[in-house]
PDB file of C-alpha atoms in Angstrom:
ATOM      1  CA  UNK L   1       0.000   0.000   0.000  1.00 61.00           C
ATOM      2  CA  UNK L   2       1.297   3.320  -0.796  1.00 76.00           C
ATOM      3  CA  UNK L   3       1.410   5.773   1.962  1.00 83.00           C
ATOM      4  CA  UNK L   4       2.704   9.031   0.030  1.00 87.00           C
ATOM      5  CA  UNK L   5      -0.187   9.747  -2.188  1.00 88.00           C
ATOM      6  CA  UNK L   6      -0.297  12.879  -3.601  1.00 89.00           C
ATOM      7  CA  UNK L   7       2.521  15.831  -3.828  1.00 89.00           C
ATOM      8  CA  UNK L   8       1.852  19.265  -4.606  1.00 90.00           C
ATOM      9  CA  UNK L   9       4.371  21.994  -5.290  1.00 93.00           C
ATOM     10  CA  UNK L  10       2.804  25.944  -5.027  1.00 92.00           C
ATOM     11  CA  UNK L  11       4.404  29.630  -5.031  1.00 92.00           C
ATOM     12  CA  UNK L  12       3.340  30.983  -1.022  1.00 90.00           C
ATOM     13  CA  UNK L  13       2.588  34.562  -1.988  1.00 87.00           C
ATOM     14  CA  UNK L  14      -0.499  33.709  -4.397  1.00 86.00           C
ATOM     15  CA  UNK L  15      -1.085  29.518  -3.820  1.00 87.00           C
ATOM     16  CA  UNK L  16       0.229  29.228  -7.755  1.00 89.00           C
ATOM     17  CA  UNK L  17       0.338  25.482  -8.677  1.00 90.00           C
ATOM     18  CA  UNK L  18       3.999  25.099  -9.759  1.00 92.00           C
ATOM     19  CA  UNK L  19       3.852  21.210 -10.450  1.00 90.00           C
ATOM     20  CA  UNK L  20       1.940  18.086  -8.641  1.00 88.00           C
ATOM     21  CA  UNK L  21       2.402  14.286  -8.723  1.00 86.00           C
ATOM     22  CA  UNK L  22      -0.024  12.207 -11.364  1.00 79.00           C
ATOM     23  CA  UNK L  23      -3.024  11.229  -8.893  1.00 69.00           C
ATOM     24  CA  UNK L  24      -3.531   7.044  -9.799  1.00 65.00           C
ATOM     25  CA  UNK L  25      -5.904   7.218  -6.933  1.00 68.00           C
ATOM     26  CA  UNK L  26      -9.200   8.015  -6.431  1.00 69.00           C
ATOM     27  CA  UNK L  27     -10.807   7.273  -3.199  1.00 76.00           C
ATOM     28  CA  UNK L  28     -13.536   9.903  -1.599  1.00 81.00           C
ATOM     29  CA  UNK L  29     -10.882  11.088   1.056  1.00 80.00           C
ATOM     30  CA  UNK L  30      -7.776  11.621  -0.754  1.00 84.00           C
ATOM     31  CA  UNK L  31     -10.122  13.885  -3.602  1.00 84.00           C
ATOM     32  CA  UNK L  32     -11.471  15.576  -0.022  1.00 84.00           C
ATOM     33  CA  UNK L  33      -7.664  16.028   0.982  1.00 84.00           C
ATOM     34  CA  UNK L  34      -7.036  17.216  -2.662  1.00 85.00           C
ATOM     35  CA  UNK L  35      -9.114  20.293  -2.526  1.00 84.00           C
ATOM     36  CA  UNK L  36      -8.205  21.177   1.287  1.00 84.00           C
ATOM     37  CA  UNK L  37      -4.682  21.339   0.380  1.00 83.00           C
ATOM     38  CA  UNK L  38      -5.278  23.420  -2.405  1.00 83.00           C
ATOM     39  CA  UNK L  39      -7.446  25.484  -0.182  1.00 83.00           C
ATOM     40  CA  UNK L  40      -4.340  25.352   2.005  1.00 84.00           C
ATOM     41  CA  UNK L  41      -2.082  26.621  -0.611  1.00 85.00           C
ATOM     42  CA  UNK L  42      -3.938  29.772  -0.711  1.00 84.00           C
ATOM     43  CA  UNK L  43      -3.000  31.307   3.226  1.00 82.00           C
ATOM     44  CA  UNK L  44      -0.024  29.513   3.231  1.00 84.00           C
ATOM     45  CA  UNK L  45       1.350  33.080   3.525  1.00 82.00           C
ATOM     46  CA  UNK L  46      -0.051  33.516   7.029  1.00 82.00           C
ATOM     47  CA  UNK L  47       1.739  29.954   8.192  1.00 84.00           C
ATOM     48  CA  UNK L  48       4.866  28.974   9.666  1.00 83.00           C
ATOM     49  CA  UNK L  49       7.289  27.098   7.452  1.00 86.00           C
ATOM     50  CA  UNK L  50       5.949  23.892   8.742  1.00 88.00           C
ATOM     51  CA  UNK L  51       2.983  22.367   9.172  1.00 88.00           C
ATOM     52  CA  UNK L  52       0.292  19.324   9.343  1.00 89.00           C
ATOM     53  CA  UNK L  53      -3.177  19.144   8.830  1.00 87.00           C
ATOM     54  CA  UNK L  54      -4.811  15.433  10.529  1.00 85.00           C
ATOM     55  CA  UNK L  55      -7.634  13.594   8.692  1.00 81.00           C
ATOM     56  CA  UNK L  56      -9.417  10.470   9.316  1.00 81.00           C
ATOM     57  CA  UNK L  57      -6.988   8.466   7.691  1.00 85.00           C
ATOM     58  CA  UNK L  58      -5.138  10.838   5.614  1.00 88.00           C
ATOM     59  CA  UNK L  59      -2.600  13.538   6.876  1.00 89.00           C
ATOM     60  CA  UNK L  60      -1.288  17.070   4.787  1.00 90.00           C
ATOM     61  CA  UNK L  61       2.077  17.821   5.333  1.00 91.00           C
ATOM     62  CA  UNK L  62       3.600  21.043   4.396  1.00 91.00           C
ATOM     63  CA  UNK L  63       7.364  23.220   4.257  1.00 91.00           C
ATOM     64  CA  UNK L  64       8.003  26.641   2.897  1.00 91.00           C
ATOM     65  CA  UNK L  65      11.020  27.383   1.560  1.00 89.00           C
ATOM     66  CA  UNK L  66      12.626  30.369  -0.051  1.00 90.00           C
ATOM     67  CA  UNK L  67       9.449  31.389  -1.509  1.00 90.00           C
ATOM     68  CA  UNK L  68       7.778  27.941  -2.141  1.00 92.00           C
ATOM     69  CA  UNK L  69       6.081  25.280  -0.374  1.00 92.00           C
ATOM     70  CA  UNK L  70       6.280  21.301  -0.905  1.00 93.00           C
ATOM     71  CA  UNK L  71       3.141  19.647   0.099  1.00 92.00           C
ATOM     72  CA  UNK L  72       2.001  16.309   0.459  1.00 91.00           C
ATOM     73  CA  UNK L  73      -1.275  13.816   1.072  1.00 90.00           C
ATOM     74  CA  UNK L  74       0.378  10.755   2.769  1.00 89.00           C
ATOM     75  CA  UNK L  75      -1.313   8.222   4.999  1.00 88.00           C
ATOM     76  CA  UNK L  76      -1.824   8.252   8.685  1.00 87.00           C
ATOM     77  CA  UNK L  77       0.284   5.128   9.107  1.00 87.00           C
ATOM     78  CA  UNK L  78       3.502   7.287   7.998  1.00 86.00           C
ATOM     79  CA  UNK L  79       5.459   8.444  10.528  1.00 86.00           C
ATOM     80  CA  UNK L  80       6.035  11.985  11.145  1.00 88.00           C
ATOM     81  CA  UNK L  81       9.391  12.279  10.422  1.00 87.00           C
ATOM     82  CA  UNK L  82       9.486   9.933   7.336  1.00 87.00           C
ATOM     83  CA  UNK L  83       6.694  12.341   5.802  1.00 88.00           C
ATOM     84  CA  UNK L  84       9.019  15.501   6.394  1.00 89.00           C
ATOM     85  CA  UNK L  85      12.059  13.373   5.072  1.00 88.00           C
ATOM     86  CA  UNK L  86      10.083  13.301   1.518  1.00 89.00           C
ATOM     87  CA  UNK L  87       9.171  16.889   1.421  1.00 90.00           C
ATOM     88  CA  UNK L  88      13.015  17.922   2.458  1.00 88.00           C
ATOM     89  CA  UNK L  89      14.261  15.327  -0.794  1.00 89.00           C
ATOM     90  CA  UNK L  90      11.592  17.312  -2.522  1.00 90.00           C
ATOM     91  CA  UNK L  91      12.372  20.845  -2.001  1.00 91.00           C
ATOM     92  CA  UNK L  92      15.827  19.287  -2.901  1.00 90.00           C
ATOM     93  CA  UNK L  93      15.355  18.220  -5.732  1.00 91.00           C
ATOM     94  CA  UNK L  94      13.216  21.616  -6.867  1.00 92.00           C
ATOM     95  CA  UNK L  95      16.008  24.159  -6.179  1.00 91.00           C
ATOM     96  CA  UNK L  96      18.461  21.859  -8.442  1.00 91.00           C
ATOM     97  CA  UNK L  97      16.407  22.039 -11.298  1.00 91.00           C
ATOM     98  CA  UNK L  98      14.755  25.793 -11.152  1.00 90.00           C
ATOM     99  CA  UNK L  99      15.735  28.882  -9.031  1.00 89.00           C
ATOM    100  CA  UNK L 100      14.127  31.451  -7.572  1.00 88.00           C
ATOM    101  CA  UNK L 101      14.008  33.726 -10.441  1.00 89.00           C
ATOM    102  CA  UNK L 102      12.014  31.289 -13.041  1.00 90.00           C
ATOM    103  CA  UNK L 103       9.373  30.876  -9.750  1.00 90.00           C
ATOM    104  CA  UNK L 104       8.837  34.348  -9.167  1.00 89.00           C
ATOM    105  CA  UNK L 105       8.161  34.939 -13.359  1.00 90.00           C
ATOM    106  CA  UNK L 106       5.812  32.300 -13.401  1.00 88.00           C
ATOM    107  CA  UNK L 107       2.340  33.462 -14.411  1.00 87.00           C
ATOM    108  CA  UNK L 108       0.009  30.478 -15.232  1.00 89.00           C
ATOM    109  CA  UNK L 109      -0.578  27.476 -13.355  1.00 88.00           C
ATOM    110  CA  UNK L 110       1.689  24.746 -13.698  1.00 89.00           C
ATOM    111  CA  UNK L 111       4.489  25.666 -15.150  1.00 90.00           C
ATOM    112  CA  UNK L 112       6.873  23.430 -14.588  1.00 89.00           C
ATOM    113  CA  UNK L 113       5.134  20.089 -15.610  1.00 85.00           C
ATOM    114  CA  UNK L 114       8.017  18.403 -16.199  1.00 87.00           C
ATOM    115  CA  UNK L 115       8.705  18.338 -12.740  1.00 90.00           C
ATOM    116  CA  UNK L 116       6.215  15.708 -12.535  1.00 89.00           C
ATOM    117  CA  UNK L 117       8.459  12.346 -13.356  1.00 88.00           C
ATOM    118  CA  UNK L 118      10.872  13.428 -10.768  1.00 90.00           C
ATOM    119  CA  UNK L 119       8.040  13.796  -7.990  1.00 90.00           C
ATOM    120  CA  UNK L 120       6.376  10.625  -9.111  1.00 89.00           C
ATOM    121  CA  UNK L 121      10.041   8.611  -9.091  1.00 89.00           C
ATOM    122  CA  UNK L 122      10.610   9.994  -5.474  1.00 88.00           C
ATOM    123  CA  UNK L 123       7.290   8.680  -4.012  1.00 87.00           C
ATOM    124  CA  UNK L 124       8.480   5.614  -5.409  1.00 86.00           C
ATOM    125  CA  UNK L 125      11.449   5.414  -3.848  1.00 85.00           C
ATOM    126  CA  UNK L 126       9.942   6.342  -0.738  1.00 85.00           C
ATOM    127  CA  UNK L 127       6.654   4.124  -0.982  1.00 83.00           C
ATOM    128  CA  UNK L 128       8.920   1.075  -2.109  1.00 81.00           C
ATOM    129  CA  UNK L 129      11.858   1.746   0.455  1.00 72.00           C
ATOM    130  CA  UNK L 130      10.073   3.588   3.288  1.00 62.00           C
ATOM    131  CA  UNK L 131      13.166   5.957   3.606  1.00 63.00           C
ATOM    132  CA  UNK L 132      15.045   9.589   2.265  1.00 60.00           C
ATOM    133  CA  UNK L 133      16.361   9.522  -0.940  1.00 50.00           C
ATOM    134  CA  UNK L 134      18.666  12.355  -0.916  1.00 46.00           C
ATOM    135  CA  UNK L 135      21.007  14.126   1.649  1.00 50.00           C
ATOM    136  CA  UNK L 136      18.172  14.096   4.354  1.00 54.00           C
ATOM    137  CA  UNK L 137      18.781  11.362   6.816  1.00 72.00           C
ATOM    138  CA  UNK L 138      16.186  10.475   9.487  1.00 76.00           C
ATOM    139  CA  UNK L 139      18.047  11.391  12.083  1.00 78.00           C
ATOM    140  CA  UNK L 140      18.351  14.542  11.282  1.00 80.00           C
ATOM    141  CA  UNK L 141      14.793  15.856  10.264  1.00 82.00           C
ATOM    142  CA  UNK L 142      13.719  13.592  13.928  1.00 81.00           C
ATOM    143  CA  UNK L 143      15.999  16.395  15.661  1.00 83.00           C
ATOM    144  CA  UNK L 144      14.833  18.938  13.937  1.00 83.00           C
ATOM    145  CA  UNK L 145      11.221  18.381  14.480  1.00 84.00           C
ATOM    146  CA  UNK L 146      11.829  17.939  17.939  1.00 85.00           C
ATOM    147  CA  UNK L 147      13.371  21.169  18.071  1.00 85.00           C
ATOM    148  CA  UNK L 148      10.611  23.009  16.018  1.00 84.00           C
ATOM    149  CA  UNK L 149       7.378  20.770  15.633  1.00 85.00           C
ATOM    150  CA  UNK L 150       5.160  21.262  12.747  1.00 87.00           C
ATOM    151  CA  UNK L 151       2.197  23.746  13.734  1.00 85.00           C
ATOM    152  CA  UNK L 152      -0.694  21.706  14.033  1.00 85.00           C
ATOM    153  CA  UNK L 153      -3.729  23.329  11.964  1.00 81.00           C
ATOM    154  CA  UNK L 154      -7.148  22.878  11.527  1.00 77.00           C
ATOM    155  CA  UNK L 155      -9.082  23.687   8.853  1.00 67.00           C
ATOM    156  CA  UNK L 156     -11.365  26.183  10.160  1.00 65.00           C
ATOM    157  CA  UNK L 157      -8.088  28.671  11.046  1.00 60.00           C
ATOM    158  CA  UNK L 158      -7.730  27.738   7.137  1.00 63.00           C
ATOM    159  CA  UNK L 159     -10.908  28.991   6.001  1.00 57.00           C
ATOM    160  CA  UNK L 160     -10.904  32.012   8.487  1.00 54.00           C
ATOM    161  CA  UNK L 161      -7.231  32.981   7.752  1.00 55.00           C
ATOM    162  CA  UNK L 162      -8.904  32.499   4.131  1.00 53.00           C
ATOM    163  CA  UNK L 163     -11.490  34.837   4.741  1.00 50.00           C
ATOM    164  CA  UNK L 164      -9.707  37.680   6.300  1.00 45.00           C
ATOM    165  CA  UNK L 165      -7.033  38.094   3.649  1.00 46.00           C
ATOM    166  CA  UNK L 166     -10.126  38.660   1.160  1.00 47.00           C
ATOM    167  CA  UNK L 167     -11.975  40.736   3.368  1.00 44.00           C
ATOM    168  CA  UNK L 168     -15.150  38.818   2.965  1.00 45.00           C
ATOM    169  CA  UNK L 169     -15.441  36.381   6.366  1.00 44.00           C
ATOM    170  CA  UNK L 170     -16.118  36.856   9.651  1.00 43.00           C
ATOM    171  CA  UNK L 171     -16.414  33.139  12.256  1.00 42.00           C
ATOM    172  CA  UNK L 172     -19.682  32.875  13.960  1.00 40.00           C
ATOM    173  CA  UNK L 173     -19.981  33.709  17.719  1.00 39.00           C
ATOM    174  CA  UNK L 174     -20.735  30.528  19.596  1.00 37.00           C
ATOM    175  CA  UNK L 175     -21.776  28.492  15.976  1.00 37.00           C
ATOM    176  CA  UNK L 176     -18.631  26.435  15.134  1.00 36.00           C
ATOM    177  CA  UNK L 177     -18.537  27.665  11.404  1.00 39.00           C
ATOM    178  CA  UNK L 178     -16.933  30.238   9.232  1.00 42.00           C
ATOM    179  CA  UNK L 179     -19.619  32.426   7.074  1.00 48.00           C
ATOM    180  CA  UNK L 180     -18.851  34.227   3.989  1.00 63.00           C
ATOM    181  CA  UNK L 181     -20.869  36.456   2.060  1.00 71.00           C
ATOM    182  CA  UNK L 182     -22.579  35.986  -1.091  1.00 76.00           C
ATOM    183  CA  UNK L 183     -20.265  37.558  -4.544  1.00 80.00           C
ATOM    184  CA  UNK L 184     -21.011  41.154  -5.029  1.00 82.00           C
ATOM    185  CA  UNK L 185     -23.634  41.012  -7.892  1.00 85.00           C
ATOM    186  CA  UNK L 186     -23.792  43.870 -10.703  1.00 89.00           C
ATOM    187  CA  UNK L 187     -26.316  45.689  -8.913  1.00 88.00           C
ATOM    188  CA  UNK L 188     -24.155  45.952  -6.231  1.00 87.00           C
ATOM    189  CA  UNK L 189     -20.916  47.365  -8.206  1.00 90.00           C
ATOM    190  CA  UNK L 190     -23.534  49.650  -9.703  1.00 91.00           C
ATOM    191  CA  UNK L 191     -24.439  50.943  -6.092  1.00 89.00           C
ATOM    192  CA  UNK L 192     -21.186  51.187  -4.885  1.00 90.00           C
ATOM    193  CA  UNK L 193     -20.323  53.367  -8.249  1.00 93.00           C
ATOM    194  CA  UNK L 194     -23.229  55.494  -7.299  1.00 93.00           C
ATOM    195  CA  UNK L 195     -22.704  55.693  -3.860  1.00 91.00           C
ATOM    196  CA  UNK L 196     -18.826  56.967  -4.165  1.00 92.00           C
ATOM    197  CA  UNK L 197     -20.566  59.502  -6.466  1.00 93.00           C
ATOM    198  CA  UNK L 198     -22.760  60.878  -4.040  1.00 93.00           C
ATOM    199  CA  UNK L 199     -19.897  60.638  -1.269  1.00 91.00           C
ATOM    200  CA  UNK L 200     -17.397  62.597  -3.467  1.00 92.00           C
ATOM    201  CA  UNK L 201     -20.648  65.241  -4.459  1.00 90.00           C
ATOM    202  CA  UNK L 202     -20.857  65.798  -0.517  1.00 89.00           C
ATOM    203  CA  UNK L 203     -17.423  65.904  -0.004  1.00 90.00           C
ATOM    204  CA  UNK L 204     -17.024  68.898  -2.668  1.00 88.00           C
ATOM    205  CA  UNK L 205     -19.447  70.667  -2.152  1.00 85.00           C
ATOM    206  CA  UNK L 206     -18.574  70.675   1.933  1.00 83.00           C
ATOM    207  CA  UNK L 207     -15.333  71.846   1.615  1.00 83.00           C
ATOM    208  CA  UNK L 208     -16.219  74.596  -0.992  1.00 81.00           C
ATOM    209  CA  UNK L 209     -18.513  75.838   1.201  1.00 81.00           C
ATOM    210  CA  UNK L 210     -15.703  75.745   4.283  1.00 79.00           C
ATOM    211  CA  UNK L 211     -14.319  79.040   2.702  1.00 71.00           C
ATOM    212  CA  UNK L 212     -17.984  80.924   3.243  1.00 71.00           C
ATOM    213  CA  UNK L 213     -19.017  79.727   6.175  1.00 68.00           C
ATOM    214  CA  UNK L 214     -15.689  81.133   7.626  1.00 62.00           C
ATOM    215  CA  UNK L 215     -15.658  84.612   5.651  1.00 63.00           C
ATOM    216  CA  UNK L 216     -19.933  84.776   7.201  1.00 58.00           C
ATOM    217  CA  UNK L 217     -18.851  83.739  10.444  1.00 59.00           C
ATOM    218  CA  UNK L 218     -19.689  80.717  10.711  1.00 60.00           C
ATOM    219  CA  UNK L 219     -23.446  81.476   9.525  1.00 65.00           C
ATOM    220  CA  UNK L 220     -23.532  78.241   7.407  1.00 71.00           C
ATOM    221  CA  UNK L 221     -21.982  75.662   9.756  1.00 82.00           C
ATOM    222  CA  UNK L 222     -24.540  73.538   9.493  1.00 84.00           C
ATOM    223  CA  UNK L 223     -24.816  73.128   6.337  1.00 85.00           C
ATOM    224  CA  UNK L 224     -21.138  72.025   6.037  1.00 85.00           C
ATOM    225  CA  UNK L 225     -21.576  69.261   8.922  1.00 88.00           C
ATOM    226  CA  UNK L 226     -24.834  68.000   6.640  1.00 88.00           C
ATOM    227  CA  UNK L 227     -22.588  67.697   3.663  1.00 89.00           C
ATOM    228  CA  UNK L 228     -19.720  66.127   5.795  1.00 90.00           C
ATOM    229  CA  UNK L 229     -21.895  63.530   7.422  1.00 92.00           C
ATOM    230  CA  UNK L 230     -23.780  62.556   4.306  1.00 91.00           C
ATOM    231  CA  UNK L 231     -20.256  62.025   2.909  1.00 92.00           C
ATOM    232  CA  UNK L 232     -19.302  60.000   5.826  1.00 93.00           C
ATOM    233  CA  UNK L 233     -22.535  57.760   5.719  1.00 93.00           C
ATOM    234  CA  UNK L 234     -22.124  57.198   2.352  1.00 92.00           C
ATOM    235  CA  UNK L 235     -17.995  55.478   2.521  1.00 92.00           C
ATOM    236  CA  UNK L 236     -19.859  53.451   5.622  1.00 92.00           C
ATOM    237  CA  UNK L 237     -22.755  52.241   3.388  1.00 90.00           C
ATOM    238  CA  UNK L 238     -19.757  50.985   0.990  1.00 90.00           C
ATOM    239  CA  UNK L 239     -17.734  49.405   3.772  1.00 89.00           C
ATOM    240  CA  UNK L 240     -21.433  47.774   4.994  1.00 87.00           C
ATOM    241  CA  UNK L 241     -22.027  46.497   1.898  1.00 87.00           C
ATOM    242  CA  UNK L 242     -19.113  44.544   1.183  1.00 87.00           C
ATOM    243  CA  UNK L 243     -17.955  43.305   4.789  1.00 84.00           C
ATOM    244  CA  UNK L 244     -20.175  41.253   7.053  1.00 77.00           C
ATOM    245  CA  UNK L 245     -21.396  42.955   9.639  1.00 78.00           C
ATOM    246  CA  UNK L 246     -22.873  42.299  13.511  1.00 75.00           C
ATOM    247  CA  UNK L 247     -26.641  44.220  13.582  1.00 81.00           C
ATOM    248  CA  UNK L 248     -26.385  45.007   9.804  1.00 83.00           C
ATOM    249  CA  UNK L 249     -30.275  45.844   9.785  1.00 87.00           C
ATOM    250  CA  UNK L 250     -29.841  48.688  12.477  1.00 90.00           C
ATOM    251  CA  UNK L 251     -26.744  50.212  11.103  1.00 90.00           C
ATOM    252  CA  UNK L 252     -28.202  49.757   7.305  1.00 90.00           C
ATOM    253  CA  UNK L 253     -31.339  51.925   8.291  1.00 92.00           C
ATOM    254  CA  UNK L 254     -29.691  54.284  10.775  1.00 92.00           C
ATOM    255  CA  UNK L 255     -27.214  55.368   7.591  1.00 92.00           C
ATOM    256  CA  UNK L 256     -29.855  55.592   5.611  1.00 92.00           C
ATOM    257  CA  UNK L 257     -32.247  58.091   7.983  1.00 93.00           C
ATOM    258  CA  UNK L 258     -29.399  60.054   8.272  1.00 93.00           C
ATOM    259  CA  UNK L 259     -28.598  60.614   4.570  1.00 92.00           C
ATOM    260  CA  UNK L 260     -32.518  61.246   4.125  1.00 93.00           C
ATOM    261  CA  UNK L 261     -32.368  63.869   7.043  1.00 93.00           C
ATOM    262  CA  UNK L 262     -29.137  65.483   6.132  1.00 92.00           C
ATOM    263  CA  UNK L 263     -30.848  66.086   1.809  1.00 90.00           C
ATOM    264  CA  UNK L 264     -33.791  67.296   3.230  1.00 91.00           C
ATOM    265  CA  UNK L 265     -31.575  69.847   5.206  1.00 89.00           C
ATOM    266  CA  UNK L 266     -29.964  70.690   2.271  1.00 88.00           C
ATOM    267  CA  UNK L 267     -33.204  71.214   0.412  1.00 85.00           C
ATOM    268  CA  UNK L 268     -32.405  74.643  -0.153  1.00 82.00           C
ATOM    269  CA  UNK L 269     -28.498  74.258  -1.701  1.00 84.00           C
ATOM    270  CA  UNK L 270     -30.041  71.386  -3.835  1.00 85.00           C
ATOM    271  CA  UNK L 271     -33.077  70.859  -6.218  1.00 89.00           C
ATOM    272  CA  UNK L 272     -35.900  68.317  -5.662  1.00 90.00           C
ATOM    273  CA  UNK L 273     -33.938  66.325  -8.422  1.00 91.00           C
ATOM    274  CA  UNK L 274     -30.754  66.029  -6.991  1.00 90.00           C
ATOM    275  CA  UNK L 275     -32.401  65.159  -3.581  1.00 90.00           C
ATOM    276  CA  UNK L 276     -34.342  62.384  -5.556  1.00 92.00           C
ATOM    277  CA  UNK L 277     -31.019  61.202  -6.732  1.00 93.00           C
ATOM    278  CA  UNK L 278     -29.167  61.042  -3.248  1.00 92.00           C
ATOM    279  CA  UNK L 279     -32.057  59.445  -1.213  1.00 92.00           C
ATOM    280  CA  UNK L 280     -32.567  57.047  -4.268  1.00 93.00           C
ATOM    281  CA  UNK L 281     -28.842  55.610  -4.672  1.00 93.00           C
ATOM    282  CA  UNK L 282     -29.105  55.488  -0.516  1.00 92.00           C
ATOM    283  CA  UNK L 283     -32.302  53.888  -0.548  1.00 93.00           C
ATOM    284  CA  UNK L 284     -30.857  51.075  -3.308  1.00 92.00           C
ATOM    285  CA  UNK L 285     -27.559  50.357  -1.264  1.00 91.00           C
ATOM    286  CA  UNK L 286     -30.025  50.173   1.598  1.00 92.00           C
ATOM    287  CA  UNK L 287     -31.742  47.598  -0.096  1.00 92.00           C
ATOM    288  CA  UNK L 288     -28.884  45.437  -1.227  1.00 90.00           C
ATOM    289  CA  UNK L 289     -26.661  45.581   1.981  1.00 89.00           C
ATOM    290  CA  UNK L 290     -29.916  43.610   3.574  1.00 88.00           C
ATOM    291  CA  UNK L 291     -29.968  40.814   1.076  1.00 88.00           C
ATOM    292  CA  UNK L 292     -26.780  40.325   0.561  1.00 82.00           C
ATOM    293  CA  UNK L 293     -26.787  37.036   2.692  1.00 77.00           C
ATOM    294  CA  UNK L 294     -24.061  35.066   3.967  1.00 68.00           C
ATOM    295  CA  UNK L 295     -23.069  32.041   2.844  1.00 54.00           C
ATOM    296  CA  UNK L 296     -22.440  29.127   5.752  1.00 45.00           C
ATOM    297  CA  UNK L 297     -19.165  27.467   5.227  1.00 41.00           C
ATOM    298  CA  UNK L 298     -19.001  24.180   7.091  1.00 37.00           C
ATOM    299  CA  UNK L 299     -15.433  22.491   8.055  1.00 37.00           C
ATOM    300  CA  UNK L 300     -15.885  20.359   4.608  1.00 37.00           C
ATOM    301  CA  UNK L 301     -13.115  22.712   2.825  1.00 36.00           C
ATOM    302  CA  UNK L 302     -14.025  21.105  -0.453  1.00 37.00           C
ATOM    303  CA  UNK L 303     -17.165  22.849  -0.745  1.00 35.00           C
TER     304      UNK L 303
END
């Protein structure tokens, strides 16, 4: 039985696939494993060079080096060290054959392909054998990971650390599970457009009037705070539309009273029209920030 199944080779920065072992394999948990480690791949910026991710039956191994990581599906039954041993004899044999420079130039997925037959004849030699290959000896990686063990993660800190770095994910108080939000929809780049309109309309026209209000002593304050605090509202119904938010609902229609309050205000610097318009585009983003749901993302990573 093999016991190194799968080998993956990614840039850290971005998660690019640089080359992967041919899969001959294809029971339900190793296809499972599959996706989390690609899954992995992507925050493997926000990980220590080492690291291990426990299944049922099958473990994900991982170490970043110089740049790029070498990861691996390999079976429970493994040990620890021997698993580490095949990734060191793989980053090996990855900085003989292309440096730094080609990795960082790479710009589509898999570009070094050819990779492949030397990945495939080193989980060969290790499946068949059971030991290093290279210049690694057992010894020494067993010392080593003594010293410095492997982080341990799971795959929620995976799909959170995920989730942060795109801005989109906050983890559920008390619930167990990460959420995301639904994709922003054209409607809702549409609103956004409109609403940085509106925000950079208030914004203008508040600081122009800055310079009267202080030559009339301060006769029109108020109407530069309206201006000001319509502008403000507006960035915040951006920010609430795209990032999830605790009591959404009260914030959503406390942004929009005071963008209604603060036109009418202004009813006499601006026509009926372009109050119309500023309520309207408020009103809309209103609207979309409450059904733009969130999307429950269980532990199953290959969702």
């Amino acid at each position: 039985m093999s016991l190194i199944l799968f080998a993956f080779v990614v840039r850290v920065r971005d998660g690019l696939p640089l080359s992967a072992s041919t899969d001959f394999e294809h029971n339900r948990e190793l296809q499972e494993r599959k996706q989390q480690l690609r899954t992995v791949s992507k925050a493997l910026a926000c990980f220590p060079g080492r690291g291990t991710i426990k299944g049922q039956e099958l473990n994900i191994y991982f170490v970043s080096s110089e740049g790029v990581s070498y990861m691996t599906v390999c079976h429970c039954s493994l040990p620890v060290a021997k698993a580490f041993c095949f990734l060191e004899d793989l980053r090996w044999e990855f900085t003989a054959c292309f440096n730094s420079t080609v990795v960082t130039l790479a710009a589509r997925p898999y570009p070094f392909l050819e990779f492949d037959s030397t990945i495939q004849k080193l989980k060969q030699q290790y499946n068949q054998s059971g030991g290093p290959a290279l210049e690694v000896t057992l010894a020494e990686v067993q010392e080593d990971l003594r010293i410095h063990p492997p982080k341990i993660i799971n795959l929620e800190e995976v799909e959170l650390t995920n989730g942060i770095a795109n801005g989109h994910m906050e983890q559920g108080t008390g619930s167990g599970q990460n959420v995301r939000l639904e994709p922003v929809t054209a409607p809702g780049i549409l609103s956004l457009v409109l609403n940085i309109m509106c925000a950079s309309l208030n914004i203008i026209r508040g600081v122009h009037l800055i310079e009267y209000t202080f030559q009339d002593d301060y006769e029109g304050i108020w109407n530069v705070v309206a201006f000001l605090l319509a502008f403000v509202c507006c960035v915040f119904q951006c920010h609430l539309y795209l990032f999830h938010s605790s009591v959404k609902k009260l914030k959503s229609f406390t942004l929009l009273s005071v963008i209604v309050l603060c036109n009418l205000y202004l009813l006499g610097l601006r026509n009926v029209w372009q109050l119309i318009f500023h309520i309207s585009v408020a009103s809309l983003s209103t609207l979309l920030i409450l059904t733009r749901k969130l999307q429950d993302r269980t532990n199953d990573c290959g969702v």
